[in-house]
Short mmCIF file of C-alpha atoms in Angstrom, two decimals:
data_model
loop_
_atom_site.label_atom_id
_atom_site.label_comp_id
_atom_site.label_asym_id
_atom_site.label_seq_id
_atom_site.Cartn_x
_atom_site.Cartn_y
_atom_site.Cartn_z
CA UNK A 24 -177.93 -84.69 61.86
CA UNK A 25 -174.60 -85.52 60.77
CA UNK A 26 -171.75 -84.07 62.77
CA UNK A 27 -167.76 -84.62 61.78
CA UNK A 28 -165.89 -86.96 64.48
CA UNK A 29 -163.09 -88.16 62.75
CA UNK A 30 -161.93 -90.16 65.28
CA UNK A 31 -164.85 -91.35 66.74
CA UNK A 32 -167.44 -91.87 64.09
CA UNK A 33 -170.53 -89.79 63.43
CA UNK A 34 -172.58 -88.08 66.07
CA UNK A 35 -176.15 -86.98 65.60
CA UNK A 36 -176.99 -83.68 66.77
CA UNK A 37 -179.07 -85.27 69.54
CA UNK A 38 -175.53 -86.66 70.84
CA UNK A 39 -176.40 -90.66 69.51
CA UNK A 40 -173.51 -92.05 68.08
CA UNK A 41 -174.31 -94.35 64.93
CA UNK A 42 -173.55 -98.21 65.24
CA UNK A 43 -171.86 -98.50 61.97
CA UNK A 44 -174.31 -100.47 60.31
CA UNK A 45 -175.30 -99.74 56.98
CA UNK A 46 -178.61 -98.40 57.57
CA UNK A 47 -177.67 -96.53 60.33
CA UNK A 48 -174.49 -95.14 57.18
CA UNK A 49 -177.36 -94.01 55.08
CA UNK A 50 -179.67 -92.45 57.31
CA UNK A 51 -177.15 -90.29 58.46
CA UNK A 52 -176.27 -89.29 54.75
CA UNK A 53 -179.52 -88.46 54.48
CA UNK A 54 -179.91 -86.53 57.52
CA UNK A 55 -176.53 -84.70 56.82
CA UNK A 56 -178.18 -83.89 53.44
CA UNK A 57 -180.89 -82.38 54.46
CA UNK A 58 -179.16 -80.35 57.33
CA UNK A 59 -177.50 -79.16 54.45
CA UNK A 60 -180.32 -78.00 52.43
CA UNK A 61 -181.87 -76.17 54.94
CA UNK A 62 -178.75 -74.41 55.95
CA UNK A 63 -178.92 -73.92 52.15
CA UNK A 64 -182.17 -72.17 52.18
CA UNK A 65 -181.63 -70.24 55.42
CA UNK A 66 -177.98 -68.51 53.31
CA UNK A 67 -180.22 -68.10 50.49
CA UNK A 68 -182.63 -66.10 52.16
CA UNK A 69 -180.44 -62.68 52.08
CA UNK A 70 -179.32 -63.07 48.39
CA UNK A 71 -183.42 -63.74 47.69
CA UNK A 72 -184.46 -60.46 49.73
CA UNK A 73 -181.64 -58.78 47.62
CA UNK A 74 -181.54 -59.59 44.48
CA UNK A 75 -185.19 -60.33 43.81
CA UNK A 76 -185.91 -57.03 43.86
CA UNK A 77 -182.58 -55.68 41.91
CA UNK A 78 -184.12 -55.37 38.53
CA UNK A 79 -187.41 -53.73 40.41
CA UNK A 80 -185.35 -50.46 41.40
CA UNK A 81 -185.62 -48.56 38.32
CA UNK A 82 -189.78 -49.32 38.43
CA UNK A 83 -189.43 -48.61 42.00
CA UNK A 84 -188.02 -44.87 41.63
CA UNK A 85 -190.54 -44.38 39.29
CA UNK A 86 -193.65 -45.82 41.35
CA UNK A 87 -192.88 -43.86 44.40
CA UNK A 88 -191.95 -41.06 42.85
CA UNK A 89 -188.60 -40.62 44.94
CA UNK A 90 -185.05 -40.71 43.80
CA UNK A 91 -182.87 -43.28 42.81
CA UNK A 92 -180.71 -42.19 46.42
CA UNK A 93 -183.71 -42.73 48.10
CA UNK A 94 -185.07 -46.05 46.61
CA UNK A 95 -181.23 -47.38 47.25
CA UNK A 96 -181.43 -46.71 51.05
CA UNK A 97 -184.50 -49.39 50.98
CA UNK A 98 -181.16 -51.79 50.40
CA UNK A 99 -179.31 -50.31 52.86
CA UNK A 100 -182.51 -50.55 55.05
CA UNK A 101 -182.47 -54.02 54.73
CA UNK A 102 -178.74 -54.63 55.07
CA UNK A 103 -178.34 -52.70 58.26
CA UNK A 104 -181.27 -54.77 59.59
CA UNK A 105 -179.39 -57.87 59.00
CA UNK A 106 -176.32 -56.71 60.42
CA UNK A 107 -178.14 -55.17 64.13
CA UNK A 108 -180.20 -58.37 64.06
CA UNK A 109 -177.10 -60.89 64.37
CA UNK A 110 -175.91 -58.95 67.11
CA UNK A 111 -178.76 -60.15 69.35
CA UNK A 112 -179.47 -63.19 67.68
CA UNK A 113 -175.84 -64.70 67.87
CA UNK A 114 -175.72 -64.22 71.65
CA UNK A 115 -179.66 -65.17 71.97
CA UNK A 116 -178.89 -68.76 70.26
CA UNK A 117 -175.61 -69.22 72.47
CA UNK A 118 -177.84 -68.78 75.44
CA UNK A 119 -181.25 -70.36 74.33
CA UNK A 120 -179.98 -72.91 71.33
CA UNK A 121 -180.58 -72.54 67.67
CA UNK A 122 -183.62 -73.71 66.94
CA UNK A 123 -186.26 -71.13 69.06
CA UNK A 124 -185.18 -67.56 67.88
CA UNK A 125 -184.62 -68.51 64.86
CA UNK A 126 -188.59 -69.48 64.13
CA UNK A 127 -188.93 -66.31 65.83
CA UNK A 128 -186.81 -64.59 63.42
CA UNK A 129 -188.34 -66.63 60.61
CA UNK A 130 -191.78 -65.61 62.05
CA UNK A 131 -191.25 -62.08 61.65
CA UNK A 132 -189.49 -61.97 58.57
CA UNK A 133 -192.66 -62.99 56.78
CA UNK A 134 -195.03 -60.64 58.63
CA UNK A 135 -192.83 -57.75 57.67
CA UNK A 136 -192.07 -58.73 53.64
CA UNK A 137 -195.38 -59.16 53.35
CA UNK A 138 -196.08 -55.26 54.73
CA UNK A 139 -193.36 -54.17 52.35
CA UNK A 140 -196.01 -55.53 49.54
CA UNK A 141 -198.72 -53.06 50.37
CA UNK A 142 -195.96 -49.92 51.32
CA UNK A 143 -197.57 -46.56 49.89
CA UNK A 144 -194.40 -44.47 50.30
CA UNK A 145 -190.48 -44.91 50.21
CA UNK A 146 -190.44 -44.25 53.58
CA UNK A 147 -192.93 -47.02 55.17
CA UNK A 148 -190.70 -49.29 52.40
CA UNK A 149 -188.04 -48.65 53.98
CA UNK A 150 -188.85 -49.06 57.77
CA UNK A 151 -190.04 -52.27 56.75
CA UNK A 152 -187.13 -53.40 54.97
CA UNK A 153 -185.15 -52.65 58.12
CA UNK A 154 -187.48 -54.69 60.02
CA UNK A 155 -187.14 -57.60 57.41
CA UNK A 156 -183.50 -57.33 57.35
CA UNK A 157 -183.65 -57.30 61.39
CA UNK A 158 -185.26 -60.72 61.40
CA UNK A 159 -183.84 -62.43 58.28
CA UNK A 160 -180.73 -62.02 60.27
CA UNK A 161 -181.55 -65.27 62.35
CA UNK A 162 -181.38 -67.09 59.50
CA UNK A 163 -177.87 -66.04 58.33
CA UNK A 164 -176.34 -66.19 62.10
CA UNK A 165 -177.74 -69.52 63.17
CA UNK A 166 -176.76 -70.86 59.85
CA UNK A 167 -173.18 -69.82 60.46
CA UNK A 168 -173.75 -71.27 64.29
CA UNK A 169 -175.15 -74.48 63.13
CA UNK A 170 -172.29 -75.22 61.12
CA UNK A 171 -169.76 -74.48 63.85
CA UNK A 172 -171.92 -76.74 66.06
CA UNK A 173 -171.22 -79.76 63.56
CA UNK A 174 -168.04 -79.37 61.68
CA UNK A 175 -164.60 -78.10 62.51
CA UNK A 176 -161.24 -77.74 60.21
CA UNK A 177 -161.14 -78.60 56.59
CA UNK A 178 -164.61 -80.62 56.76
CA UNK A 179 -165.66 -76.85 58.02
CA UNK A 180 -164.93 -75.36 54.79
CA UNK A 181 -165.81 -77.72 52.85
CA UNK A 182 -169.30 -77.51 54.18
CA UNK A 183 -169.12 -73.56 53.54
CA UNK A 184 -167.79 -73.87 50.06
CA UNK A 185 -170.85 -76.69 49.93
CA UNK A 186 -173.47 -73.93 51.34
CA UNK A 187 -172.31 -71.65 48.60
CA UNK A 188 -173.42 -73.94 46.33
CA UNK A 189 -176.76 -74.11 47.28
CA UNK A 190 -177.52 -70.99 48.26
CA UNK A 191 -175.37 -69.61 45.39
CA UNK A 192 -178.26 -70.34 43.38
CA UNK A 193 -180.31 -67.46 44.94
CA UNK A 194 -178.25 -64.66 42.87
CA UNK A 195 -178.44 -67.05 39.60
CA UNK A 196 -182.11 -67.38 39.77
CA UNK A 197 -183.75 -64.62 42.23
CA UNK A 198 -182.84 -61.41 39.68
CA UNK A 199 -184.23 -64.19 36.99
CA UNK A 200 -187.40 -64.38 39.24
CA UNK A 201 -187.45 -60.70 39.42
CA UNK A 202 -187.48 -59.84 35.99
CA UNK A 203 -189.89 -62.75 34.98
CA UNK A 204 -192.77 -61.15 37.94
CA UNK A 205 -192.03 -57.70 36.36
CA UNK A 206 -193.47 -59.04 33.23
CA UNK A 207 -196.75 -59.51 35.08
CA UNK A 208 -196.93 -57.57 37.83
CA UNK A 209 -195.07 -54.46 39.52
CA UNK A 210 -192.82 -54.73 41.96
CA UNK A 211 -194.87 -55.44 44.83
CA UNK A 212 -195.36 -58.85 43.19
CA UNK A 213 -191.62 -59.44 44.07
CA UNK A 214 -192.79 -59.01 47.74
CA UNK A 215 -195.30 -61.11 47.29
CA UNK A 216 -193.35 -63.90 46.21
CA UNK A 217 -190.41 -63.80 49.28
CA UNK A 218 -193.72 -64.17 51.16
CA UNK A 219 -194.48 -67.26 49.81
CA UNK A 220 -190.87 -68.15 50.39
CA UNK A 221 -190.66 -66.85 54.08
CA UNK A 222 -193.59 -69.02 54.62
CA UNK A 223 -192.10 -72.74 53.04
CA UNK A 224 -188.96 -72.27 54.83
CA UNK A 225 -190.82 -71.35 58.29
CA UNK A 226 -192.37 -75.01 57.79
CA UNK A 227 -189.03 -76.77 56.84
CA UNK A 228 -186.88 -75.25 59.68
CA UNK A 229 -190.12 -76.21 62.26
CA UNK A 230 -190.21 -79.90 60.24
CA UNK A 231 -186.98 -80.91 59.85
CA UNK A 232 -183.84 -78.57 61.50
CA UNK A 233 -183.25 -79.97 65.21
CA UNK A 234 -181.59 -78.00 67.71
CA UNK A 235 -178.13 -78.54 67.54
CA UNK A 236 -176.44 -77.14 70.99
CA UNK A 237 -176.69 -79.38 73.59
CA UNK A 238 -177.97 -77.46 77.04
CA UNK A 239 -174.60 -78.32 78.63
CA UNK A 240 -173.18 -76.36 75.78
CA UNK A 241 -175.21 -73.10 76.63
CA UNK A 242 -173.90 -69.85 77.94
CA UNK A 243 -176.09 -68.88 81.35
CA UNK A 244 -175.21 -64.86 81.33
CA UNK A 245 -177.30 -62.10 79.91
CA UNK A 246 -176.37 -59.18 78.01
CA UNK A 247 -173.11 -58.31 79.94
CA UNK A 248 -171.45 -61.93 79.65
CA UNK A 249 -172.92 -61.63 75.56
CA UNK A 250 -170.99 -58.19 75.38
CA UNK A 251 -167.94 -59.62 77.02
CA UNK A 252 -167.35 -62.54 74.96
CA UNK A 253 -167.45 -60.50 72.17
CA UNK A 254 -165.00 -57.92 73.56
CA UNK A 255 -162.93 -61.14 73.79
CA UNK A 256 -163.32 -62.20 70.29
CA UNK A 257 -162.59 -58.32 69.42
CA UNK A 258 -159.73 -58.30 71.07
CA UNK A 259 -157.83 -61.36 69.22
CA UNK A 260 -156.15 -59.58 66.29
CA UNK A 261 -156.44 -62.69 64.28
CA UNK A 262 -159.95 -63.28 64.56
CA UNK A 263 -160.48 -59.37 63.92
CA UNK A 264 -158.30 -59.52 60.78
CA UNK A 265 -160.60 -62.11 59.31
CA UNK A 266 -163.79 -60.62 60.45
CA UNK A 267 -162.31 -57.07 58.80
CA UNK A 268 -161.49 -58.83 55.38
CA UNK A 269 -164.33 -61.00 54.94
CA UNK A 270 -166.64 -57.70 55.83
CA UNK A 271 -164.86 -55.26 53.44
CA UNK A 272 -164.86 -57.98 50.86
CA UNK A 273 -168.75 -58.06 50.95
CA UNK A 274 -168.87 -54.40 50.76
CA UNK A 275 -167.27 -54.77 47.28
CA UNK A 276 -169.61 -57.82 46.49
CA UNK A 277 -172.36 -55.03 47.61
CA UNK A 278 -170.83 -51.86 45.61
CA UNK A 279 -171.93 -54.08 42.72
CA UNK A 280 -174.98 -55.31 43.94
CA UNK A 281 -176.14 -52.10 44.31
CA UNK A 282 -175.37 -50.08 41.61
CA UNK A 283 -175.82 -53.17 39.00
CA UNK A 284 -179.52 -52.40 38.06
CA UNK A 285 -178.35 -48.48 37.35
CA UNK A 286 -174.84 -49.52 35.48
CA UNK A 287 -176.37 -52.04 33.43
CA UNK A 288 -180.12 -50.88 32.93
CA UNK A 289 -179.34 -47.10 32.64
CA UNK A 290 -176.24 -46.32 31.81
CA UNK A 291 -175.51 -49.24 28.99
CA UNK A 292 -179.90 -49.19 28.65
CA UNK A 293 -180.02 -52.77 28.78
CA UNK A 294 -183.42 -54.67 30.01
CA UNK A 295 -184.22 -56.08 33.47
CA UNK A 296 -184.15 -59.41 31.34
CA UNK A 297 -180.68 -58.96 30.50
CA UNK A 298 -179.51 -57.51 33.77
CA UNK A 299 -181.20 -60.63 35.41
CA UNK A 300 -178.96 -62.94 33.14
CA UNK A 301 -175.76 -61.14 33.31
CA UNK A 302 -176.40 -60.69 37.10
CA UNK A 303 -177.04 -65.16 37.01
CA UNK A 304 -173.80 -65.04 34.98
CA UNK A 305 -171.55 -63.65 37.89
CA UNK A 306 -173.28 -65.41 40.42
CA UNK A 307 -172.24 -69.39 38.69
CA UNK A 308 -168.76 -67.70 38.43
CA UNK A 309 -168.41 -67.20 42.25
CA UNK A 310 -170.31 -70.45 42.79
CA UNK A 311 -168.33 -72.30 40.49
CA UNK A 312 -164.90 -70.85 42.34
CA UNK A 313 -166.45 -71.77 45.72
CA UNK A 314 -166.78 -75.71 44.76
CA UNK A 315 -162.91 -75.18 43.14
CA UNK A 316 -162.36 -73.80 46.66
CA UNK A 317 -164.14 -76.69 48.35
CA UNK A 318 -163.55 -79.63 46.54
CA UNK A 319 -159.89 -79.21 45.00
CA UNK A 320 -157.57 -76.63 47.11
CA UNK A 321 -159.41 -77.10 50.70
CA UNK A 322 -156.51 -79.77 52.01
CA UNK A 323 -153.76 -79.05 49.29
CA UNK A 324 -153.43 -75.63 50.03
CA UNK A 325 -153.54 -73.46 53.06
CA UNK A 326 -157.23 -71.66 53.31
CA UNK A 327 -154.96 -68.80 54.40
CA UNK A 328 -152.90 -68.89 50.62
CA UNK A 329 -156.79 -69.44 48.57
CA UNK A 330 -157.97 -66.56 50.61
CA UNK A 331 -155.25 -64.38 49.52
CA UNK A 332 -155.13 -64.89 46.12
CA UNK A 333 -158.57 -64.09 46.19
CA UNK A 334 -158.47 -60.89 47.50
CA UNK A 335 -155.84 -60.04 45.10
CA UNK A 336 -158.19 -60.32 42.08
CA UNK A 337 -160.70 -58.70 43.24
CA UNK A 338 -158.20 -56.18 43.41
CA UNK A 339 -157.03 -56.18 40.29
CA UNK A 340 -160.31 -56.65 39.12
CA UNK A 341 -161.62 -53.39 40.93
CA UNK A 342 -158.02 -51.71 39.22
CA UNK A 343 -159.52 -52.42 35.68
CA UNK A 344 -162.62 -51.76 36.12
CA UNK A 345 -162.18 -48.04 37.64
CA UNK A 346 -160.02 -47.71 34.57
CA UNK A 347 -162.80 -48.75 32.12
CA UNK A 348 -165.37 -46.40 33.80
CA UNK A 349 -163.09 -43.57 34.01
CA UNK A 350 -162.08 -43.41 30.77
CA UNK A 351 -158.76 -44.35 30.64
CA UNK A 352 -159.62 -47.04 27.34
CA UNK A 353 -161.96 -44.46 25.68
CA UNK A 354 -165.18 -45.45 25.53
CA UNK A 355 -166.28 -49.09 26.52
CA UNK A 356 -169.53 -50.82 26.15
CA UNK A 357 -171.09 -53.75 27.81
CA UNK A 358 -169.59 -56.78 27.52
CA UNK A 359 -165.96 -55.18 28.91
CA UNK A 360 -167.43 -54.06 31.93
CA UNK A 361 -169.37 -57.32 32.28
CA UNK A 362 -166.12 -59.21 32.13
CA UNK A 363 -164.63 -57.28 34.52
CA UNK A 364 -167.72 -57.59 37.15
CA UNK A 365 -167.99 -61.90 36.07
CA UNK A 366 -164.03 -61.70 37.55
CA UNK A 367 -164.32 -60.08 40.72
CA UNK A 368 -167.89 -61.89 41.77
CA UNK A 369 -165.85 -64.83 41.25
CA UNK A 370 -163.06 -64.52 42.93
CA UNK A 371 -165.39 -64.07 45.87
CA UNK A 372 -165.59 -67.79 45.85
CA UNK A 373 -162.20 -68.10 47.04
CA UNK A 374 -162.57 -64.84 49.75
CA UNK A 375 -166.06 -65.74 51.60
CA UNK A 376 -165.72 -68.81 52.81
CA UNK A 377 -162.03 -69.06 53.95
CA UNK A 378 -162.59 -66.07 55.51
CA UNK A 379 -165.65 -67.44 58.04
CA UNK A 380 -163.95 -70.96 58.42
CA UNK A 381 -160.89 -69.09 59.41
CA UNK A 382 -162.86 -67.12 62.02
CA UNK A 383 -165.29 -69.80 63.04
CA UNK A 384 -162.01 -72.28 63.80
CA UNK A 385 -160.78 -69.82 66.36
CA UNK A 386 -164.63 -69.95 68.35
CA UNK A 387 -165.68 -73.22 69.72
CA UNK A 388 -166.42 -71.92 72.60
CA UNK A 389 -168.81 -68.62 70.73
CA UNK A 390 -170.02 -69.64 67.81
CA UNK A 391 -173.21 -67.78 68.21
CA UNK A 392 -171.40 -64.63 69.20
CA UNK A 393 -168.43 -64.98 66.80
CA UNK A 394 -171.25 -65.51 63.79
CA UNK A 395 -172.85 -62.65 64.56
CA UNK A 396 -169.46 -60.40 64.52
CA UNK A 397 -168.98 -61.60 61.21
CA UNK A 398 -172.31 -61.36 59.99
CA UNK A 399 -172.86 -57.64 61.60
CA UNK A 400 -169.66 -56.59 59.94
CA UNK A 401 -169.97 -57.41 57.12
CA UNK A 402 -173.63 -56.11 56.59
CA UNK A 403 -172.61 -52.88 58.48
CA UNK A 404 -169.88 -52.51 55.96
CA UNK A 405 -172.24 -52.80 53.26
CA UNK A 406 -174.74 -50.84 54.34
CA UNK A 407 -172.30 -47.67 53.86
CA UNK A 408 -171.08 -48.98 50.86
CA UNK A 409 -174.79 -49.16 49.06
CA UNK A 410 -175.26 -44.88 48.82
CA UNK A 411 -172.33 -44.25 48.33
CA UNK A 412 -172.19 -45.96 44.29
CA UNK A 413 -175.00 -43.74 43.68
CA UNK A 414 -173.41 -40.19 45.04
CA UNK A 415 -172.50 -38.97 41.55
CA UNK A 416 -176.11 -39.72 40.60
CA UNK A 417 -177.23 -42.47 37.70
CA UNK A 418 -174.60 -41.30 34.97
CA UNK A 419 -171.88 -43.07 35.79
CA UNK A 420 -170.34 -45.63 37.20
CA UNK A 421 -167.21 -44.45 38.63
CA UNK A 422 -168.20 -44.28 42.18
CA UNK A 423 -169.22 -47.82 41.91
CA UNK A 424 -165.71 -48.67 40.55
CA UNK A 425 -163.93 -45.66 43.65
CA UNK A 426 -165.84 -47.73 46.24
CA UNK A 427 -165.12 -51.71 45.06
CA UNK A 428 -161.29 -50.26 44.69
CA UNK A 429 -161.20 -48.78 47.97
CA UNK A 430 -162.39 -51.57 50.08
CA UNK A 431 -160.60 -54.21 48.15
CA UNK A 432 -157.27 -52.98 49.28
CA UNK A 433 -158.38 -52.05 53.12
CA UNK A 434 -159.14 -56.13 52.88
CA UNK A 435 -156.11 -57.15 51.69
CA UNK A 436 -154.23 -54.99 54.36
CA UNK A 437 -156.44 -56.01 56.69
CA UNK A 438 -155.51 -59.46 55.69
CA UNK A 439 -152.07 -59.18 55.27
CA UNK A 440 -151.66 -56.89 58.46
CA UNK A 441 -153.48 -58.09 61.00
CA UNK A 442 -153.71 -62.56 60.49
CA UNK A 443 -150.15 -62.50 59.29
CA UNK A 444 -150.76 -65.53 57.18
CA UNK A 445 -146.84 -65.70 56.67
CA UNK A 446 -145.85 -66.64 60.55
CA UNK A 447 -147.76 -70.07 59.81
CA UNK A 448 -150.52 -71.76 61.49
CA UNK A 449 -148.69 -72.78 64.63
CA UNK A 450 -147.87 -69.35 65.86
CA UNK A 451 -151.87 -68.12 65.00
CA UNK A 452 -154.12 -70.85 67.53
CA UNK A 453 -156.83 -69.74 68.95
CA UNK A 454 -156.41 -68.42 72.66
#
């Protein structure tokens, strides 16, 4: 595995430092490639689990014969799982490397999707969405981990603007993959399929992703030296700032995710079909931004400056569209709220991964720990988020718009409050 030494050449994550020669120069492009696309796969798990099953709500409320409140808390379910979950797996994988609990995590993932296939009630679906998001969460942590274990700086986000490529694909194609199933079979089909999935990437990450923290690297302590570090990482304002803004960021990206299938499907009574390629739509914008992020500002302009002006459309963004769904312009259709959604999904491109690179750069030392802050935060913050879009029932879309608007500006004053971007990078290292 490829790991960034700029002064010293490449290092393999077994600690074997290439020679120089040219095979030894394409074997490790080919290992960092593939360290890449299973990193890929493990960031596209959560997006999968999501938004597989998006245009399957509406069937779902119907099958189960529960409201649409009710069939939305199976998201939440799953979201909350994934947040808890990084708590222990960040600290686990500090202590016991990568590469063990998260085949445990990948493990269990699959036995429980495959239970929510056969779920009889809302209520079984949703204990066993919480246990799926509870052990998808190794995935998204270790991913996070691995990264900090092999990368540092600007090659750092690069490589996160580089994940978001490939696992930016999941949104374009998994609400795709869900609509296509619906056609024939119900919904449990879509469970039936992350199965499968859960299954292939079990092999890969057993085949091909070595452990990547050296033993001398390991933290010794149990729970109380896990709980301390991260009351350490808690209590660096900078750190928090970015953990605050990335999380209430993907509570907006959530708002949306949530409330999409209703908005689109029965409020503007367009087809899962449709909602799967408007939903694909949004998704290449923010992937699109993200490799704009990566491959053209990351170097010529602060990470601090991208992340900023992202926040501040999805701002505006979440300003127009509470004034569509309000009223304000009369009455709208479609395609104006579907421009104003394609906008703020994008400009998540620029918001996600400056705002983990930022984090990650001040935790060498907990990148476990600090991974699973960010992660737990973020997913916590969704997880309230996701009922809330639906408290005014499936007539309108206002709360949806209330809820993206509110968090939007917390993150930008959490931003702007507590990282300071303005004092410059000297007076913000990591302590």
């Amino acid at each position: 595995m490829e790991q960034s030494m700029p002064e010293s050449g490449q290092t393999t994550a077994q600690g074997h430092i290439s020679t120089g020669s040219p095979t030894d120069g394409v074997a490790a492009r080919r290992a960092g490639l593939l360290v890449t696309l299973v990193l890929g796969g493990l960031t596209a798990l959560p997006p999968l689990s999501m938004d597989m099953y998006l245009p399957a709500l509406p069937e779902v409320t119907e099958a189960l014969r529960s409201p649409a409140a009710t069939i939305q808390l199976t998201l939440t379910a799953c979201l909350t799982g994934m947040a808890l979950g990084q708590l222990v797996v960040g600290p686990m994988s500090d202590r016991w490397g990568r590469r063990r609990p998260l085949l445990i995590g990948m493990i269990v993932y699959v036995a429980a999707t495959a239970v929510c296939a056969l779920a009889p009630s809302a209520e079984l679906l949703i204990g066993f969405r919480l246990l799926q998001g509870l052990a998808g969460a190794a995935g998204i942590v270790i991913a996070r981990a691995v990264v900090r274990d092999l990368y540092d700086g600007v090659e750092m986000a690069r490589f996160f603007s580089t994940l978001m490529l490939i696992s930016g694909v999941a949104p374009i194609i998994a609400p795709l993959i869900g609509g296509q199933i619906l056609r024939i079979a119900d919904w449990r089909g879509v469970f039936h399929v992350l199965t499968l999935i859960g299954v292939l990437l079990t092999l890969v990450v057993w085949r091909f992703l070595g452990e990547t923290l050296p033993p001398e690297r390991r933290h010794e302590g149990g729970v109380g030296e896990a709980l301390r570090t991260m009351r350490g990482l808690l209590a660096d304002r900078v750190f928090t700032g970015y953990m605050l803004s990335g999380g209430l960021a993907f509570a907006v990206l959530f708002a949306y995710i949530s409330a999409s299938p209703f908005v689109v499907q029965e409020i503007y009574g367009a087809s899962p079909q449709t909602f799967s390629l408007l939903f694909g739509l949004n998704s290449i914008g923010l992937v699109a931004v993200g490799q704009v992020n990566g491959k053209l500002l990351v170097g010529r302009v602060s990470l601090d400056k991208a992340l900023g002006w992202g926040l501040c459309v999805i701002l505006l963004a979440s300003v127009a569209l509470l004034l569509m769904t309000s009223g304000v312009f009369g009455e709208v259709g479609l395609v104006p709220i579907a421009a104003g959604l394609f906008v703020l999904m994008s400009a998540m491109g620029l918001a996600m991964p400056n705002t983990n690179a930022q984090a990650l750069m001040r935790t060498p030392h907990a990148a476990g720990s600090a991974s699973a802050l960010l992660g737990t935060s973020s997913f916590l913050i969704g997880a309230v988020a996701s009922p809330l879009v639906g408290i005014a029932g499936e007539a309108t879309a206002v709360p949806m718009a209330v809820v993206q608007l509110v968090c939007a500006t917390a993150a930008l004053t959490c931003f702007l409050g507590l990282c300071r971007p303005w004092r410059g990078r000297e007076q913000r290292k990591a302590v």
